[in-house]
Short mmCIF file of C-alpha atoms in Angstrom, two decimals:
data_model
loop_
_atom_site.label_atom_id
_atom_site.label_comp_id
_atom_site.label_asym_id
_atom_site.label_seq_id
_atom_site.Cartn_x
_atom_site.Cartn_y
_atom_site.Cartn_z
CA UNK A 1 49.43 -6.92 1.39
CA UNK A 2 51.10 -7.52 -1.82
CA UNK A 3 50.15 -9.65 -4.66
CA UNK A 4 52.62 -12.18 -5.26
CA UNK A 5 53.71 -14.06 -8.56
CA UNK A 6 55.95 -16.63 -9.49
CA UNK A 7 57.45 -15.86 -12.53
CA UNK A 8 58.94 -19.37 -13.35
CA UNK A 9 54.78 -20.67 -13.05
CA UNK A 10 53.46 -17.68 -14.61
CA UNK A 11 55.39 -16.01 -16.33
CA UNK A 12 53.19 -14.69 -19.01
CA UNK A 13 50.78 -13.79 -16.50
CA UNK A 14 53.36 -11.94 -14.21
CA UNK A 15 54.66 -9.83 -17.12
CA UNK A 16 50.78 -8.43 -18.42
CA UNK A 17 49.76 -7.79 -14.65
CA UNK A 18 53.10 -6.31 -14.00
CA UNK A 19 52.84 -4.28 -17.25
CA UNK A 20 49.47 -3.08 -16.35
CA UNK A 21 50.71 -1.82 -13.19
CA UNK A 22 53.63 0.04 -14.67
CA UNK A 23 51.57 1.16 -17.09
CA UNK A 24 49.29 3.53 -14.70
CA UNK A 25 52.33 4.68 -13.06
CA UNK A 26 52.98 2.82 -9.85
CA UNK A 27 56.20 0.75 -8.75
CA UNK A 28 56.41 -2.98 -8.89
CA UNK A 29 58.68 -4.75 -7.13
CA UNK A 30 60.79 -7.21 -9.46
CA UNK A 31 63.65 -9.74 -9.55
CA UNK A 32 67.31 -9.18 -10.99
CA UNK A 33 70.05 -10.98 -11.04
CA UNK A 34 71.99 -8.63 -8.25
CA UNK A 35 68.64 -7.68 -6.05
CA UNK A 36 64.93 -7.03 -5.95
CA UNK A 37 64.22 -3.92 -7.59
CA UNK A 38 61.49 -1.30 -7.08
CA UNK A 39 60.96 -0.91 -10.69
CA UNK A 40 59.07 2.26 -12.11
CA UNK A 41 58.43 4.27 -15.86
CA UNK A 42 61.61 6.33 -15.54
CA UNK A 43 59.83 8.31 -18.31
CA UNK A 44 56.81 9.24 -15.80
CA UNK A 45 57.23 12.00 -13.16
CA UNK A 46 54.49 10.30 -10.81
CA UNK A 47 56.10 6.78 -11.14
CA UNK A 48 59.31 8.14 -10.23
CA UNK A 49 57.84 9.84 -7.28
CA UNK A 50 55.99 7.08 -5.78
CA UNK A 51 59.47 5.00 -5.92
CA UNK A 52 60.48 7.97 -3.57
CA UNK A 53 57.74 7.54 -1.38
CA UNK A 54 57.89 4.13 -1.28
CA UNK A 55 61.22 4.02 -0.19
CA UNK A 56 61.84 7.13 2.06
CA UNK A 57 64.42 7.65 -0.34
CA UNK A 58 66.31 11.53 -0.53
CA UNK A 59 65.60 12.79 -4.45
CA UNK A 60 69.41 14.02 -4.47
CA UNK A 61 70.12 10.10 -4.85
CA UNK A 62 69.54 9.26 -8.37
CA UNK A 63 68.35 5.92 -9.97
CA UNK A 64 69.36 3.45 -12.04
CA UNK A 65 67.41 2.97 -14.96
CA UNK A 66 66.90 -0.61 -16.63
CA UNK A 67 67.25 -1.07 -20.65
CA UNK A 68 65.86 -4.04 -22.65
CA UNK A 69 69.00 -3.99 -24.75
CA UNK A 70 72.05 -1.48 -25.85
CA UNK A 71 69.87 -0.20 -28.62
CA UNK A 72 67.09 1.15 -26.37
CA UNK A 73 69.96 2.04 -24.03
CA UNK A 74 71.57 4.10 -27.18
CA UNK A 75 68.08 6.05 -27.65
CA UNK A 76 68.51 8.00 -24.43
CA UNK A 77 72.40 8.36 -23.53
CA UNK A 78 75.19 9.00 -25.49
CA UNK A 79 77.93 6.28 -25.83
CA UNK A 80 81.52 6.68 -26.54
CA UNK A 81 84.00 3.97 -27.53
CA UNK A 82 85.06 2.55 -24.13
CA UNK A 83 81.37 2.44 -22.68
CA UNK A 84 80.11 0.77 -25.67
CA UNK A 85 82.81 -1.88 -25.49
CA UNK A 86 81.78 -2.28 -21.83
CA UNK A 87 78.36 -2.66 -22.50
CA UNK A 88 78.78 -5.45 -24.86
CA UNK A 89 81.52 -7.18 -22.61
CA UNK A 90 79.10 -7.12 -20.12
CA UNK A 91 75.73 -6.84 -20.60
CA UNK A 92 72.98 -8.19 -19.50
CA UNK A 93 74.99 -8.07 -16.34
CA UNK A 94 75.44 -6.76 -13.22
CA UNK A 95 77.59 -3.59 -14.55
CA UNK A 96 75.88 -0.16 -14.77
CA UNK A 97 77.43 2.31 -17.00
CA UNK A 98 77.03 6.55 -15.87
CA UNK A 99 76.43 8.14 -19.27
CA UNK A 100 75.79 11.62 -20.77
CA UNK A 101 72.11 12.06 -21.36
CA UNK A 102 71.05 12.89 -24.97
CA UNK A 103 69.83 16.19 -25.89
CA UNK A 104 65.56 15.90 -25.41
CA UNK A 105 66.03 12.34 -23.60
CA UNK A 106 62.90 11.15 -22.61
CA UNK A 107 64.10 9.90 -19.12
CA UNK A 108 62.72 12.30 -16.45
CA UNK A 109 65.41 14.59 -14.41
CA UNK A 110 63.29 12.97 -10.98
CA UNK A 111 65.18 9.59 -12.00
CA UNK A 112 68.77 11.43 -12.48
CA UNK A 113 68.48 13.48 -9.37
CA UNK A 114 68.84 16.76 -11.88
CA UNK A 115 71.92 15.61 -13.27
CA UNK A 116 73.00 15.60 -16.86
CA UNK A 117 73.89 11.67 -16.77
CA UNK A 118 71.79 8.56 -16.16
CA UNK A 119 72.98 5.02 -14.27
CA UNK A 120 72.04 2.35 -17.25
CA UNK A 121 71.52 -1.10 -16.86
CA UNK A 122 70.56 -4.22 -18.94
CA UNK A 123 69.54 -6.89 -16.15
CA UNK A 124 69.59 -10.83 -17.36
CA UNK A 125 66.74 -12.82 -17.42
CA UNK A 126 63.06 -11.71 -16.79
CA UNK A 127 63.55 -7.90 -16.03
CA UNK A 128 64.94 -7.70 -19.23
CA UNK A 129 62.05 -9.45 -20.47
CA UNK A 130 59.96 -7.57 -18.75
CA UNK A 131 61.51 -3.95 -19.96
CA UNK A 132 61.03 -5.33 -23.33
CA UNK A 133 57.05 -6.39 -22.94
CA UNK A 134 56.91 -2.63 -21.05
CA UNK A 135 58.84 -0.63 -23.96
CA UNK A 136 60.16 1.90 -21.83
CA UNK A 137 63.18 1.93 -19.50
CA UNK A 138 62.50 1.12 -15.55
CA UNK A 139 63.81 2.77 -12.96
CA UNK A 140 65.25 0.67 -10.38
CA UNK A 141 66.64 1.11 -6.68
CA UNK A 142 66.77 -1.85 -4.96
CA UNK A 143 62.88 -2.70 -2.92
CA UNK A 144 63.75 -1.40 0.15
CA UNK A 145 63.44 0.82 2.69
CA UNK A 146 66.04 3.73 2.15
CA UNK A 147 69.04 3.02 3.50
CA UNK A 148 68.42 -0.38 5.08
CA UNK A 149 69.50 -3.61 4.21
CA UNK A 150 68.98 -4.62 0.41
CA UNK A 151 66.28 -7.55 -0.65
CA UNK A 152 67.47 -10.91 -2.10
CA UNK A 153 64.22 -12.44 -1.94
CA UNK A 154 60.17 -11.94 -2.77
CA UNK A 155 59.54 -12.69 1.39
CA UNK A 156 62.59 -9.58 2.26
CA UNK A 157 60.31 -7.34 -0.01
CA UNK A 158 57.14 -8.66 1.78
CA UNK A 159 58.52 -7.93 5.38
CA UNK A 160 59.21 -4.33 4.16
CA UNK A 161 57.27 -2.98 1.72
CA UNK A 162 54.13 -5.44 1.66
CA UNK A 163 51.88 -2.56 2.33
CA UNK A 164 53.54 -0.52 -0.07
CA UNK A 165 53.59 -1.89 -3.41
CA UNK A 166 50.79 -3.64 -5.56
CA UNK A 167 52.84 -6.76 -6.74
CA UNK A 168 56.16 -8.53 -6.32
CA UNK A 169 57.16 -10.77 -8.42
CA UNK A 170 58.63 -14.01 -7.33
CA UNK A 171 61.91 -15.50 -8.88
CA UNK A 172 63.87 -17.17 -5.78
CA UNK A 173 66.94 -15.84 -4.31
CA UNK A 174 68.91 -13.29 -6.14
CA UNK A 175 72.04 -14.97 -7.94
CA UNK A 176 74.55 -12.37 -7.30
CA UNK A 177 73.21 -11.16 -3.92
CA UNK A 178 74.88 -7.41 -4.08
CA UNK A 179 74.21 -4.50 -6.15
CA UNK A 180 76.10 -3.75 -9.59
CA UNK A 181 79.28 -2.63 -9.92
CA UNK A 182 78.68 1.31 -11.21
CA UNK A 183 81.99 2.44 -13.53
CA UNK A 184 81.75 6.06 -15.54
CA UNK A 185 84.53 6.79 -18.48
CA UNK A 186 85.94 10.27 -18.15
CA UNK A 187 85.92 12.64 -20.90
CA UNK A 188 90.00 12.10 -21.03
CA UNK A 189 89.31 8.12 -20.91
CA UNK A 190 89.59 7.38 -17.32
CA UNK A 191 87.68 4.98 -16.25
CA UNK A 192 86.25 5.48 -12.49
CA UNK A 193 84.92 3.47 -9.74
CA UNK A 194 81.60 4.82 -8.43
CA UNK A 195 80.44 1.88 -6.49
CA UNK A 196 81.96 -1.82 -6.05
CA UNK A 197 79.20 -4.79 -6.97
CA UNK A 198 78.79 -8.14 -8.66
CA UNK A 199 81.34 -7.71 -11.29
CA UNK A 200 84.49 -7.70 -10.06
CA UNK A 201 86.93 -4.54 -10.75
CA UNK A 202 89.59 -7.03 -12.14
CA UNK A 203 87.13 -8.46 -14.99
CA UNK A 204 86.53 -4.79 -15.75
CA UNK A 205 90.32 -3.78 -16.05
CA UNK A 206 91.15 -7.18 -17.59
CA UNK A 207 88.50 -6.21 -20.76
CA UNK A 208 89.86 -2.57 -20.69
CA UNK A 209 93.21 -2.96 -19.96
CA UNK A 210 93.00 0.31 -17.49
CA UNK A 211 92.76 0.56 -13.75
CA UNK A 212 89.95 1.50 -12.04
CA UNK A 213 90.23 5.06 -10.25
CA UNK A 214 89.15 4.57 -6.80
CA UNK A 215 87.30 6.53 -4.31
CA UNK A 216 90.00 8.58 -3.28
CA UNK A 217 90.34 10.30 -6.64
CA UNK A 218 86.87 10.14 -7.56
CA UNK A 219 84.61 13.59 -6.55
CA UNK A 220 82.59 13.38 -3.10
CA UNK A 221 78.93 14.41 -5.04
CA UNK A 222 76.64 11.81 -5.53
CA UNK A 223 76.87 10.64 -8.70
CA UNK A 224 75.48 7.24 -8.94
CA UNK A 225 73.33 4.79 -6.40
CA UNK A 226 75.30 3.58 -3.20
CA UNK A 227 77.45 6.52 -2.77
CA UNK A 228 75.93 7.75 0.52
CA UNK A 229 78.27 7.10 3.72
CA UNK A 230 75.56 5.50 5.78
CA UNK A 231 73.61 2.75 3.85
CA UNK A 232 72.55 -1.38 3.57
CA UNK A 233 72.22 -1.09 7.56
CA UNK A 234 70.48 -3.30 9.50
CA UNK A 235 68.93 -2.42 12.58
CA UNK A 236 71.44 -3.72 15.40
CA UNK A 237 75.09 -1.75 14.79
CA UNK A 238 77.87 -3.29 13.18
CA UNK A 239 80.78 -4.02 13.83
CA UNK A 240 83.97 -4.44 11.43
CA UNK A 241 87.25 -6.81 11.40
CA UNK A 242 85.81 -8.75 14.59
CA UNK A 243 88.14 -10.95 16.66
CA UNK A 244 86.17 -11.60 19.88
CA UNK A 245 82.48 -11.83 19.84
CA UNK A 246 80.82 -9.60 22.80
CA UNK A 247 78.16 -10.88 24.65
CA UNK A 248 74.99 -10.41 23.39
CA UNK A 249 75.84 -10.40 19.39
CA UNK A 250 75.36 -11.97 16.36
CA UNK A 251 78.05 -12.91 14.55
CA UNK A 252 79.47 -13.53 11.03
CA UNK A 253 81.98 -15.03 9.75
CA UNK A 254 83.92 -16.27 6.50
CA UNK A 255 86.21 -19.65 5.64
CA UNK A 256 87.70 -22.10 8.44
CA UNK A 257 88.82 -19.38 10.86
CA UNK A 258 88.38 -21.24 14.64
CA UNK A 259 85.73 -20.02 16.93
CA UNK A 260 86.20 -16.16 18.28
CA UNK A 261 86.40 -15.89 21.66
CA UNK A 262 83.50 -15.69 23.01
CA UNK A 263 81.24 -17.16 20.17
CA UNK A 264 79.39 -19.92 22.32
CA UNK A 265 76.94 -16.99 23.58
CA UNK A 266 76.26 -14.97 20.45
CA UNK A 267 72.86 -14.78 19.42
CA UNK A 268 73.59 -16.22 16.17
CA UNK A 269 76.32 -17.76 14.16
CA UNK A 270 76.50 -17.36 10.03
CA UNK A 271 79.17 -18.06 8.02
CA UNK A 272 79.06 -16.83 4.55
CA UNK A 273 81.28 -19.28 2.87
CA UNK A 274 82.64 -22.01 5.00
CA UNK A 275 84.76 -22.90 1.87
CA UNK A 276 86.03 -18.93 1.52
CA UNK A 277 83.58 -18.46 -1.95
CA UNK A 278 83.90 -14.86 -2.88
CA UNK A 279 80.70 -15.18 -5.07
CA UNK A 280 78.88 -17.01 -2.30
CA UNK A 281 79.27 -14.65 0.65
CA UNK A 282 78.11 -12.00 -1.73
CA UNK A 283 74.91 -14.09 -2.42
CA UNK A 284 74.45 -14.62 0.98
CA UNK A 285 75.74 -11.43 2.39
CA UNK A 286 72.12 -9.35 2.76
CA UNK A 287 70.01 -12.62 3.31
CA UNK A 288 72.74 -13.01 6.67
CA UNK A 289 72.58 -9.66 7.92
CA UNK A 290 68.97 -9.82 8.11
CA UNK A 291 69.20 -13.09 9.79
CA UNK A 292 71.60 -11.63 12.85
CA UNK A 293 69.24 -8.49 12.70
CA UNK A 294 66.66 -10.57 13.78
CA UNK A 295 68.40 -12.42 16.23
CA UNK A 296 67.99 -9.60 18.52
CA UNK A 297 71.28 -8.98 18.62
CA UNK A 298 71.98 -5.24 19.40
CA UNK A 299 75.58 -5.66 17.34
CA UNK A 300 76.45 -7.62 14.71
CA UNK A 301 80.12 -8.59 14.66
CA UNK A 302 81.81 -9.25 11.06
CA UNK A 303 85.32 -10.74 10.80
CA UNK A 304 87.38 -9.84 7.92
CA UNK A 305 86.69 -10.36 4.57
CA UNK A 306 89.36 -10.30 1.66
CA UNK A 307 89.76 -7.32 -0.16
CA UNK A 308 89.97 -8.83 -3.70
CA UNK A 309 87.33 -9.83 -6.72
CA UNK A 310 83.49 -9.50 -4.88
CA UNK A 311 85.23 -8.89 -1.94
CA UNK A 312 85.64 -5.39 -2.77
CA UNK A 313 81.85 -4.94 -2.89
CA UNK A 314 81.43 -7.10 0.01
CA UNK A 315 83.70 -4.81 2.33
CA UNK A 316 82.11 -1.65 0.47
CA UNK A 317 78.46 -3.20 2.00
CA UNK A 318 79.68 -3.65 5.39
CA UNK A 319 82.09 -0.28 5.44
CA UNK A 320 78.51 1.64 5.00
CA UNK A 321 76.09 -0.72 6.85
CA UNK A 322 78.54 0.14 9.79
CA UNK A 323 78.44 3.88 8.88
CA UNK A 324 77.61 6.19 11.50
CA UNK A 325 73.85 6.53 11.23
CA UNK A 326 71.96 10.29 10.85
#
């Protein structure tokens, strides 16, 4: 089983034993502000492959790696004008950036997948601290099992990968609940939209003043984290855009729409914003899909979320946690 620490107790003692760990090359399992990461030297070759391991993860799926700050982030990808401006818009913040590796970067091609770009990210709070104590970037996926429903708290890492890792470190319940948003700038300026998250597409085109190229211009290889058609799945199926509830299901739900037909026998009943909170249905979003996966439902029914701000990443979630499954 895991060591745990709380890092609002001990937090001097959670960043040396947590550096000491990093340092000979195993994963620890961390807070951010978006999820629980399953943080790793993305420098080290053996680190990177134990995250692999770990996780059951394919190696074609790259990794994010974490930066202390945009000047460490500057030392191992190249930056042009429109990144940069993103970065300080929105960093430390739930936005990675997709980035040109520089020439003799010391970031290991196991953490890109072989690519020639790297997923950067400068988390708030302690990761960042903790990058920063380290001196090196982390790589990052989320601490869980590949594929499978993401971890917003210490005990979600414990029921997975407790026998896995050496230490978690304890910070509550993630803030923002989903992943980050993942945006690339084209050579010709366009920006792109690799993966929906916690920062809303509109705050990114409001700073830019350009729209965000979708998925159905953007190329089908995997370029970034979260770009596989089946992923975030619990075990039951699920079920999109529910109106009924069939027997024998969990549900969930979202604002003051009435009872489904049908609800008074599902095997659990979750709302993830009574009040119709964007920003709290993401928070809440993994947390509740474990919670109707262990209901023993065999389906989880979802009604309809709005497509706009966090809801974009909130539909994205559910579009590939109901994925057919390989």
């Amino acid at each position: 089983m895991a060591r745990h620490i709380d890092i609002h107790t001990h937090p001097q003692q959670a960043l040396e034993a947590a550096s000491a760990i990093l340092s000979g090359g195993f994963p620890v399992a961390i807070p951010t502000e978006t999820v629980y990461g399953l943080a790793a030297d993305a420098t080290n070759p053996a680190a990177i492959t134990r995250i692999y391991e770990t996780k059951g993860r394919p190696r074609f799926n790259p990794l994010i790696c974490h930066m202390a700050d945009v000047e460490m982030a500057q030392s191992y990808a190249e930056f042009d004008d429109l990144s940069l401006a993103l970065a300080k818009a929105f960093w430390p913040g739930p936005l990675t950036l997709v980035l040109p590796l520089k020439d003799g970067s010391a970031i290991h091609p196991l953490a890109t997948a072989g690519l020639d770009t790297v997923g950067i990210r400068i988390p708030q709070g302690f990761a960042g601290d903790l990058i920063k104590a380290f001196g090196k970037p982390l790589a990052a996926p989320s601490a869980n099992s590949s594929g499978k429903i993401s971890p917003t708290s210490a005990s979600h890492v414990e029921d997975d990968l407790g026998e896995k890792v050496k230490l978690i470190l304890d910070a509550g319940s993630a803030g923002v609940g989903v992943e980050s948003t993942i945006v690339k700038v084209e050579p010709d300026g366009r920006l792109r939209l690799l993966r929906p998250g916690g920062l809303a597409s509109q705050d990114i085109e409001r700073v830019t003043g350009k729209k965000l190229l979708r998925a159905a211009t953007a190329s089908p290889a995997i370029e970034a984290p979260g770009m596989l058609a089946s992923h975030y799945a619990p075990g039951a199926t699920v079920r999109l855009h529910a109106t009924s509830v069939e027997a024998g299901e969990a549900v969930i739900t979202f604002g003051t729409i009435p009872p489904l037909p049908g609800q008074d026998k599902a095997k659990a009943v979750l709302n993830l914003s009574p009040s119709a909170d964007l920003a709290e249905a993401a928070a809440n979003l993994f947390g509740y899909l474990k919670l109707a996966d262990a209901s023993g439902a065999d389906s989880i029914a979802v009604t309809a979320i709005p497509q706009h701000g966090l809801g974009e990443a909130i539909n994205d979630r559910l579009a590939r946690a109901a994925a057919p499954r390989s």
